[in-house]
Coordinates of C-alpha atoms in Angstrom, one line a residue:
X1 CA 4.9 29.2 -15.7
X2 CA 2.6 26.3 -14.7
X3 CA -0.2 27.6 -17.0
X4 CA 2.1 27.9 -20.0
X5 CA 3.7 24.5 -19.3
X6 CA 0.2 22.9 -19.0
X7 CA -1.0 24.3 -22.3
X8 CA 2.1 23.2 -24.1
X9 CA 1.9 19.7 -22.6
X10 CA -1.8 19.5 -23.6
X11 CA -1.0 20.4 -27.2
X12 CA 1.9 17.9 -27.3
X13 CA -0.2 15.1 -25.9
X14 CA -2.9 15.6 -28.5
X15 CA -0.2 15.5 -31.3
X16 CA 1.2 12.3 -29.8
X17 CA -2.2 10.6 -30.1
X18 CA -3.6 10.7 -26.6
X19 CA -7.4 10.6 -26.6
X20 CA -9.3 13.8 -26.0
X21 CA -11.1 12.2 -23.0
X22 CA -7.8 11.3 -21.4
X23 CA -6.3 14.7 -22.1
X24 CA -9.3 16.5 -20.5
X25 CA -9.3 14.2 -17.5
X26 CA -5.7 14.5 -16.7
X27 CA -5.2 18.2 -17.4
X28 CA -4.1 19.5 -14.0
X29 CA -4.4 23.3 -14.2
X30 CA -2.9 25.3 -11.3
X31 CA -6.2 26.8 -10.3
X32 CA -7.5 23.3 -9.8
X33 CA -4.6 21.9 -7.8
X34 CA -3.2 24.3 -5.3
X35 CA 0.5 23.8 -4.5
X36 CA 3.7 25.8 -4.8
X37 CA 5.9 22.7 -5.5
X38 CA 6.2 21.1 -8.9
X39 CA 7.7 18.0 -7.3
X40 CA 4.7 17.7 -5.0
X41 CA 2.4 18.2 -8.0
X42 CA 4.2 15.3 -9.8
X43 CA 3.8 13.0 -6.8
X44 CA 0.2 14.0 -6.5
X45 CA -0.4 13.2 -10.2
X46 CA 1.2 9.7 -9.8
X47 CA -1.0 9.1 -6.8
X48 CA -4.0 10.0 -8.8
X49 CA -3.0 7.6 -11.5
X50 CA -2.7 4.8 -9.0
X51 CA -6.2 5.4 -7.6
X52 CA -8.0 6.1 -10.8
X53 CA -6.4 4.0 -13.5
X54 CA -5.1 0.9 -11.5
X55 CA -7.5 1.3 -8.6
X56 CA -4.7 0.5 -6.1
X57 CA -5.2 2.7 -3.0
X58 CA -2.3 1.2 -1.0
X59 CA 0.1 1.9 -3.9
X60 CA -1.1 5.5 -4.1
X61 CA -0.5 6.3 -0.4
X62 CA 3.3 6.8 -0.7
X63 CA 2.9 9.2 -3.5
X64 CA 0.5 11.4 -1.6
X65 CA 2.7 11.1 1.5
X66 CA 5.6 12.4 -0.5
X67 CA 3.4 15.2 -1.8
X68 CA 2.7 16.5 1.7
X69 CA 6.3 16.0 2.7
X70 CA 7.3 18.3 -0.1
X71 CA 4.5 20.8 0.5
X72 CA 3.1 20.6 4.0
X73 CA 0.3 23.0 3.0
X74 CA -0.9 20.8 0.1
X75 CA -4.5 20.4 1.2
X76 CA -5.6 18.2 -1.7
X77 CA -2.8 15.7 -1.1
X78 CA -4.0 15.4 2.5
X79 CA -7.5 14.9 1.2
X80 CA -6.4 12.2 -1.3
X81 CA -4.6 10.4 1.6
X82 CA -8.0 10.4 3.4
X83 CA -9.7 9.1 0.3
X84 CA -7.2 6.3 0.0
X85 CA -7.4 5.2 3.6
X86 CA -11.2 5.2 3.6
X87 CA -11.8 2.3 1.2
X88 CA -9.2 0.3 3.0
X89 CA -11.2 0.6 6.2
X90 CA -8.7 2.7 8.0
X91 CA -11.2 5.4 9.0
X92 CA -9.1 6.9 11.8
X93 CA -6.3 7.6 9.4
X94 CA -8.8 8.8 6.8
X95 CA -10.3 11.2 9.3
X96 CA -6.9 12.5 10.6
X97 CA -5.7 13.4 7.1
X98 CA -9.1 14.9 6.1
X99 CA -8.9 17.1 9.2
X100 CA -5.5 18.4 8.0
X101 CA -7.0 19.2 4.6
X102 CA -10.0 20.9 6.2
X103 CA -7.6 23.1 8.3
X104 CA -5.8 24.2 5.1
X105 CA -8.9 24.6 3.0
X106 CA -8.8 28.5 3.0
X107 CA -5.6 28.2 0.9
X108 CA -7.4 26.3 -1.9
X109 CA -9.7 27.0 -4.9
X110 CA -13.5 27.0 -4.5
X111 CA -13.7 23.6 -6.2
X112 CA -11.1 22.2 -3.7
X113 CA -12.9 23.7 -0.7
X114 CA -16.2 22.0 -1.7
X115 CA -14.4 18.7 -2.2
X116 CA -12.7 18.9 1.2
X117 CA -15.8 20.0 3.0
X118 CA -17.9 17.2 1.5
X119 CA -15.4 14.5 2.4
X120 CA -15.1 16.0 5.8
X121 CA -18.8 15.3 6.3
X122 CA -18.5 11.9 4.9
X123 CA -15.6 10.5 6.9
X124 CA -15.0 12.8 9.9
X125 CA -18.6 13.7 11.2
X126 CA -20.1 10.7 9.3
X127 CA -23.2 12.8 8.6
X128 CA -24.2 11.1 5.3
X129 CA -27.1 13.5 4.6
X130 CA -24.9 16.5 4.9
X131 CA -22.3 14.8 2.7
X132 CA -25.0 14.0 0.1
X133 CA -26.0 17.6 -0.1
X134 CA -22.4 18.7 -0.5
X135 CA -21.6 16.2 -3.2
X136 CA -24.8 17.1 -5.1
X137 CA -23.7 20.8 -5.0
X138 CA -20.3 19.8 -6.5
X139 CA -22.0 17.8 -9.2
X140 CA -24.2 20.8 -10.1
X141 CA -21.3 23.3 -10.0
X142 CA -18.6 21.1 -11.5
X143 CA -20.4 18.6 -13.8
X144 CA -17.1 17.1 -15.0
X145 CA -16.1 15.9 -11.5
X146 CA -16.6 12.2 -11.7
X147 CA -15.3 11.6 -8.2
X148 CA -18.2 13.5 -6.7
X149 CA -20.5 11.1 -8.5
X150 CA -18.5 8.2 -7.0
X151 CA -19.1 9.5 -3.5
X152 CA -22.8 10.0 -4.2
X153 CA -22.7 6.3 -5.3
X154 CA -21.2 5.4 -1.9
X155 CA -23.8 7.4 0.0
X156 CA -26.7 6.0 -1.9
X157 CA -25.3 2.5 -1.1
X158 CA -25.2 3.4 2.6
X159 CA -28.9 4.4 2.4
X160 CA -29.7 1.2 0.5
X161 CA -30.9 3.1 -2.6
X162 CA -29.2 0.9 -5.2
X163 CA -31.1 2.5 -8.2
X164 CA -29.7 5.9 -7.3
X165 CA -26.3 4.3 -6.7
X166 CA -26.5 2.8 -10.2
X167 CA -27.4 6.1 -11.8
X168 CA -24.4 7.8 -10.0
X169 CA -22.0 5.1 -11.1
X170 CA -23.1 5.5 -14.7
X171 CA -22.7 9.2 -14.6
X172 CA -19.2 8.9 -13.3
X173 CA -18.4 6.4 -16.0
X174 CA -19.8 8.7 -18.7
X175 CA -17.5 11.4 -17.5
X176 CA -14.4 9.2 -17.2
X177 CA -14.7 5.8 -19.0
X178 CA -10.9 5.3 -18.7
X179 CA -11.1 4.7 -15.0
X180 CA -10.8 1.3 -13.3
X181 CA -12.4 2.9 -10.3
X182 CA -15.5 3.8 -12.2
X183 CA -15.7 0.3 -13.6
X184 CA -15.7 -1.0 -10.1
X185 CA -18.7 1.1 -9.2
X186 CA -20.6 -0.2 -12.2
X187 CA -19.8 -3.9 -11.4
X188 CA -20.8 -3.6 -7.8
X189 CA -24.2 -2.2 -8.9
X190 CA -24.6 -5.1 -11.4
X191 CA -24.0 -7.5 -8.4
X192 CA -26.4 -5.7 -6.0
X193 CA -29.1 -5.4 -8.7
X194 CA -28.8 -9.1 -9.6
X195 CA -27.4 -8.4 -13.1
X196 CA -24.8 -11.2 -12.5
X197 CA -23.9 -12.0 -16.1
X198 CA -23.6 -8.3 -16.8
X199 CA -21.2 -8.0 -13.9
X200 CA -18.9 -10.6 -15.5
X201 CA -19.3 -8.9 -18.9
X202 CA -18.4 -5.5 -17.5
X203 CA -15.2 -7.0 -16.0
X204 CA -14.3 -8.5 -19.4
X205 CA -15.0 -5.1 -21.0
X206 CA -12.6 -3.4 -18.7
X207 CA -9.9 -5.9 -19.2
X208 CA -10.3 -5.7 -22.9
X209 CA -9.3 -2.0 -22.5
X210 CA -6.3 -3.1 -20.5
X211 CA -7.9 -1.7 -17.3
X212 CA -7.3 -3.9 -14.3
X213 CA -8.3 -3.6 -10.6
X214 CA -7.2 -5.7 -7.6
X215 CA -10.8 -5.5 -6.5
X216 CA -12.2 -7.4 -9.5
X217 CA -11.7 -10.8 -7.9
X218 CA -13.6 -9.7 -4.8
X219 CA -16.7 -8.8 -6.8
X220 CA -16.5 -11.9 -9.0
X221 CA -16.1 -14.1 -6.0
X222 CA -19.5 -12.9 -4.7
X223 CA -21.0 -13.2 -8.2
X224 CA -19.8 -16.8 -8.4
X225 CA -21.2 -17.5 -4.9
X226 CA -24.6 -16.2 -6.0
X227 CA -24.4 -18.3 -9.2
X228 CA -23.4 -21.4 -7.1
X229 CA -20.1 -21.8 -8.8
X230 CA -17.5 -23.1 -6.2
X231 CA -14.8 -23.6 -8.9
X232 CA -15.2 -19.9 -9.9
X233 CA -15.0 -18.9 -6.3
X234 CA -11.8 -20.8 -5.8
X235 CA -10.3 -19.2 -8.9
X236 CA -11.1 -15.7 -7.7
X237 CA -9.8 -16.4 -4.2
X238 CA -6.5 -17.6 -5.6
X239 CA -6.3 -14.4 -7.8
X240 CA -6.5 -12.2 -4.7
X241 CA -3.9 -14.0 -2.6
X242 CA -0.7 -12.0 -2.0
X243 CA -2.3 -8.6 -2.9
X244 CA -2.0 -6.3 0.2
X245 CA -5.3 -4.7 1.1
X246 CA -7.3 -7.2 -1.0
X247 CA -6.1 -10.6 0.3
X248 CA -7.6 -9.8 3.7
X249 CA -11.0 -9.0 2.2
X250 CA -11.0 -12.2 0.3
X251 CA -10.3 -14.2 3.4
X252 CA -13.2 -12.4 5.1
X253 CA -15.5 -13.2 2.1
X254 CA -14.5 -16.8 2.5
X255 CA -15.3 -16.6 6.2
X256 CA -18.8 -15.3 5.3
X257 CA -19.2 -18.2 2.9
X258 CA -18.3 -20.7 5.7
X259 CA -20.7 -19.1 8.2
X260 CA -23.4 -19.2 5.6
X261 CA -22.9 -22.9 5.4
X262 CA -23.0 -23.3 9.1
X263 CA -19.2 -24.0 9.4
X264 CA -18.5 -21.5 12.2
X265 CA -15.2 -23.1 13.3
X266 CA -13.9 -22.6 9.7
X267 CA -15.4 -19.1 9.6
X268 CA -13.5 -18.2 12.8
X269 CA -10.2 -19.5 11.4
X270 CA -10.7 -17.6 8.1
X271 CA -11.5 -14.4 10.1
X272 CA -8.2 -14.8 11.9
X273 CA -6.4 -15.1 8.6
X274 CA -8.2 -12.0 7.3
X275 CA -7.2 -10.1 10.4
X276 CA -3.6 -11.3 10.2
X277 CA -3.4 -10.3 6.5
X278 CA -4.9 -6.8 7.3
X279 CA -2.3 -6.3 10.0
X280 CA 0.5 -7.2 7.6
X281 CA -0.9 -4.5 5.3
X282 CA -0.8 -2.0 8.3
X283 CA -4.6 -2.0 8.5
X284 CA -5.2 -2.4 12.2
X285 CA -8.6 -0.9 12.2
X286 CA -9.7 -3.2 9.4
X287 CA -8.4 -6.2 11.4
X288 CA -10.5 -5.2 14.4
X289 CA -13.5 -4.8 12.2
X290 CA -13.2 -8.4 11.0
X291 CA -13.1 -9.7 14.5
X292 CA -16.0 -7.5 15.6
X293 CA -18.0 -8.7 12.6
X294 CA -17.2 -12.3 13.4
X295 CA -18.3 -11.8 17.1
X296 CA -21.7 -10.6 15.9
X297 CA -22.1 -13.7 13.6
X298 CA -21.3 -15.9 16.6
X299 CA -23.7 -14.0 18.9
X300 CA -26.5 -14.4 16.4
X301 CA -26.2 -18.2 16.5
X302 CA -26.0 -18.3 20.3
X303 CA -22.2 -18.9 20.8
X304 CA -22.0 -16.3 23.5
X305 CA -18.5 -17.4 24.7
X306 CA -16.8 -17.1 21.3
X307 CA -18.7 -13.9 20.6
X308 CA -17.4 -12.2 23.7
X309 CA -13.9 -13.4 23.1
X310 CA -13.8 -12.1 19.6
X311 CA -15.4 -8.8 20.6
X312 CA -12.8 -8.3 23.3
X313 CA -10.0 -9.1 20.8
X314 CA -11.4 -6.5 18.4
X315 CA -11.6 -3.8 21.1
X316 CA -8.2 -4.5 22.5
X317 CA -6.5 -3.5 19.3
X318 CA -8.3 -0.3 18.3
X319 CA -11.8 1.1 18.8
X320 CA -12.7 1.8 15.2
X321 CA -16.3 2.7 14.4
X322 CA -17.3 -0.5 12.7
X323 CA -15.3 -2.9 14.9
X324 CA -16.8 -1.3 18.1
X325 CA -20.2 -1.1 16.6
X326 CA -20.4 -4.8 15.7
X327 CA -18.8 -5.7 19.1
X328 CA -21.4 -3.6 21.0
X329 CA -24.3 -5.5 19.4
X330 CA -22.5 -8.8 19.9
X331 CA -21.8 -8.4 23.6
X332 CA -25.4 -7.1 24.1
X333 CA -26.8 -10.3 22.4
X334 CA -24.4 -12.3 24.6
X335 CA -25.8 -10.8 27.8
X336 CA -22.8 -8.8 28.7
X337 CA -24.9 -5.9 29.9
X338 CA -22.2 -3.8 31.5
X339 CA -19.8 -4.1 28.6
X340 CA -22.5 -3.3 26.1
X341 CA -23.6 -0.2 28.0
X342 CA -20.0 1.0 28.1
X343 CA -19.6 0.6 24.4
X344 CA -23.0 2.2 23.6
X345 CA -22.0 5.2 25.7
X346 CA -18.6 5.5 24.0
X347 CA -20.0 5.2 20.5
X348 CA -22.7 7.8 21.2
X349 CA -20.1 10.2 22.6
X350 CA -17.4 9.8 19.9
X351 CA -19.8 9.7 16.9
X352 CA -22.6 12.1 17.7
X353 CA -23.4 13.0 14.1
X354 CA -22.5 9.7 12.5
X355 CA -25.4 8.3 10.5
X356 CA -24.3 4.6 10.6
X357 CA -23.6 4.7 14.3
X358 CA -26.7 6.7 15.3
X359 CA -29.2 4.9 13.0
X360 CA -27.8 1.4 13.0
X361 CA -25.2 0.3 15.6
X362 CA -26.7 2.1 18.6
X363 CA -30.4 1.1 18.0
X364 CA -29.4 -2.5 17.3
X365 CA -27.2 -2.7 20.5
X366 CA -29.9 -1.2 22.6
X367 CA -32.5 -3.5 21.1
X368 CA -30.2 -6.5 21.9
X369 CA -30.1 -5.4 25.5
X370 CA -33.9 -5.1 25.5
X371 CA -34.2 -8.6 24.2
X372 CA -32.3 -9.9 27.2

C-alpha cells in the first residue's frame, strides 16, 4: 500500500508543478524509512522538513518525539532526535536517542543501519576517525545522501581541514540545493576561508529563493565582526533575539566580542545571559558549556578566582563533555590541582574513545597542570 501510494503521490506532485529535484529529495519510499505507522511516518516527514527546509532543530524535535510515541520501534526517528539535539549542544540527549536507534538498527534497511552506526560513532563514542570512515562509506554506497556529506563537513571542521569541509558542503548542496541546512554549511565555509563578501552573497541567494534559517544572523554577526562593522553586528544580534536555541548563541558571540576587547566584566554578564537563555530553551548542557568556556577565558588572563567560580557553576549543573573539558583546563590554569585531576580522571573514564576529549581537552588540562 505504501509503495503504491508513494508512486501515485510522486506522479501527482510532478503534474502539480513540483520541481524534479524536490520530488526526488522528498520521496520517502518504505524501504528507506522503516516504520509500520503511517501517522508516525507523517510526523517524521514534518520533522525532516523543519530540519532541512527551515533549519529549525528545536521546532523539529516535537515531530520526531511524536513519531517515536506512535511507533516505539521507529529507529530513524530516534536517530533524527539525536541529530536535532547535537547541533543545539545537548550531547547527552543526542547520545541517549542515538543509543535507542542503535539498539533498534536490526529492524531497519541497510542504508538506515549505516546512518545509525555512523552517527553512533560521531556522537556516542566520539571517535571522529571511525565516524569519518562510516560516512565516506555511505557517500560511496548512497551518493544521493546529502546528509552524509553534511556530517563529513562537520568532521573535517573538527580536524581543522576547511578545504575538505568546503568540498563536502558543496557536494551536499549539489545534491540538495533546496535545503537551508546546506546553505548554512556553505556560508560557514565562506566565513572560515575568509570569503566574507561571498558569505553575505550566499545568504542573499538563499533568501531570494525564500529559504530562511534562524542561524543566518549568527554567521553574519561574525562576518560583520571580521569586517569591523559594529552597526551590522548590532543588526544581526537584534535579529536573533527571541529565537529559542539561537538567542543564547548570539549572547555568547557577543560575550566573545567583549572578551576580545578586554571587557571581561561585560563578557561575564553576557555569558550569564547566554546561559539563562539556553536554560529557557531547555538546553542545560549548553548553558554549562557557556560557563565552562567563560571560565577558561578568565583563567587565560589570570583571573583565577572568577575562573574557578564559573567552572564550579558549570559543573554543578551538568557534566557535559565540552563544559567539563573547558572547566578542567580552567581550574588547572587557576592552580586548583586536586579539582583538575578529578576532572581529568572523570573525562578520561567517561570518554575513552572521544577524539576531542582525548586529543584536545585532556592534553591541554595536563599541560596546564605542568605549567604550574
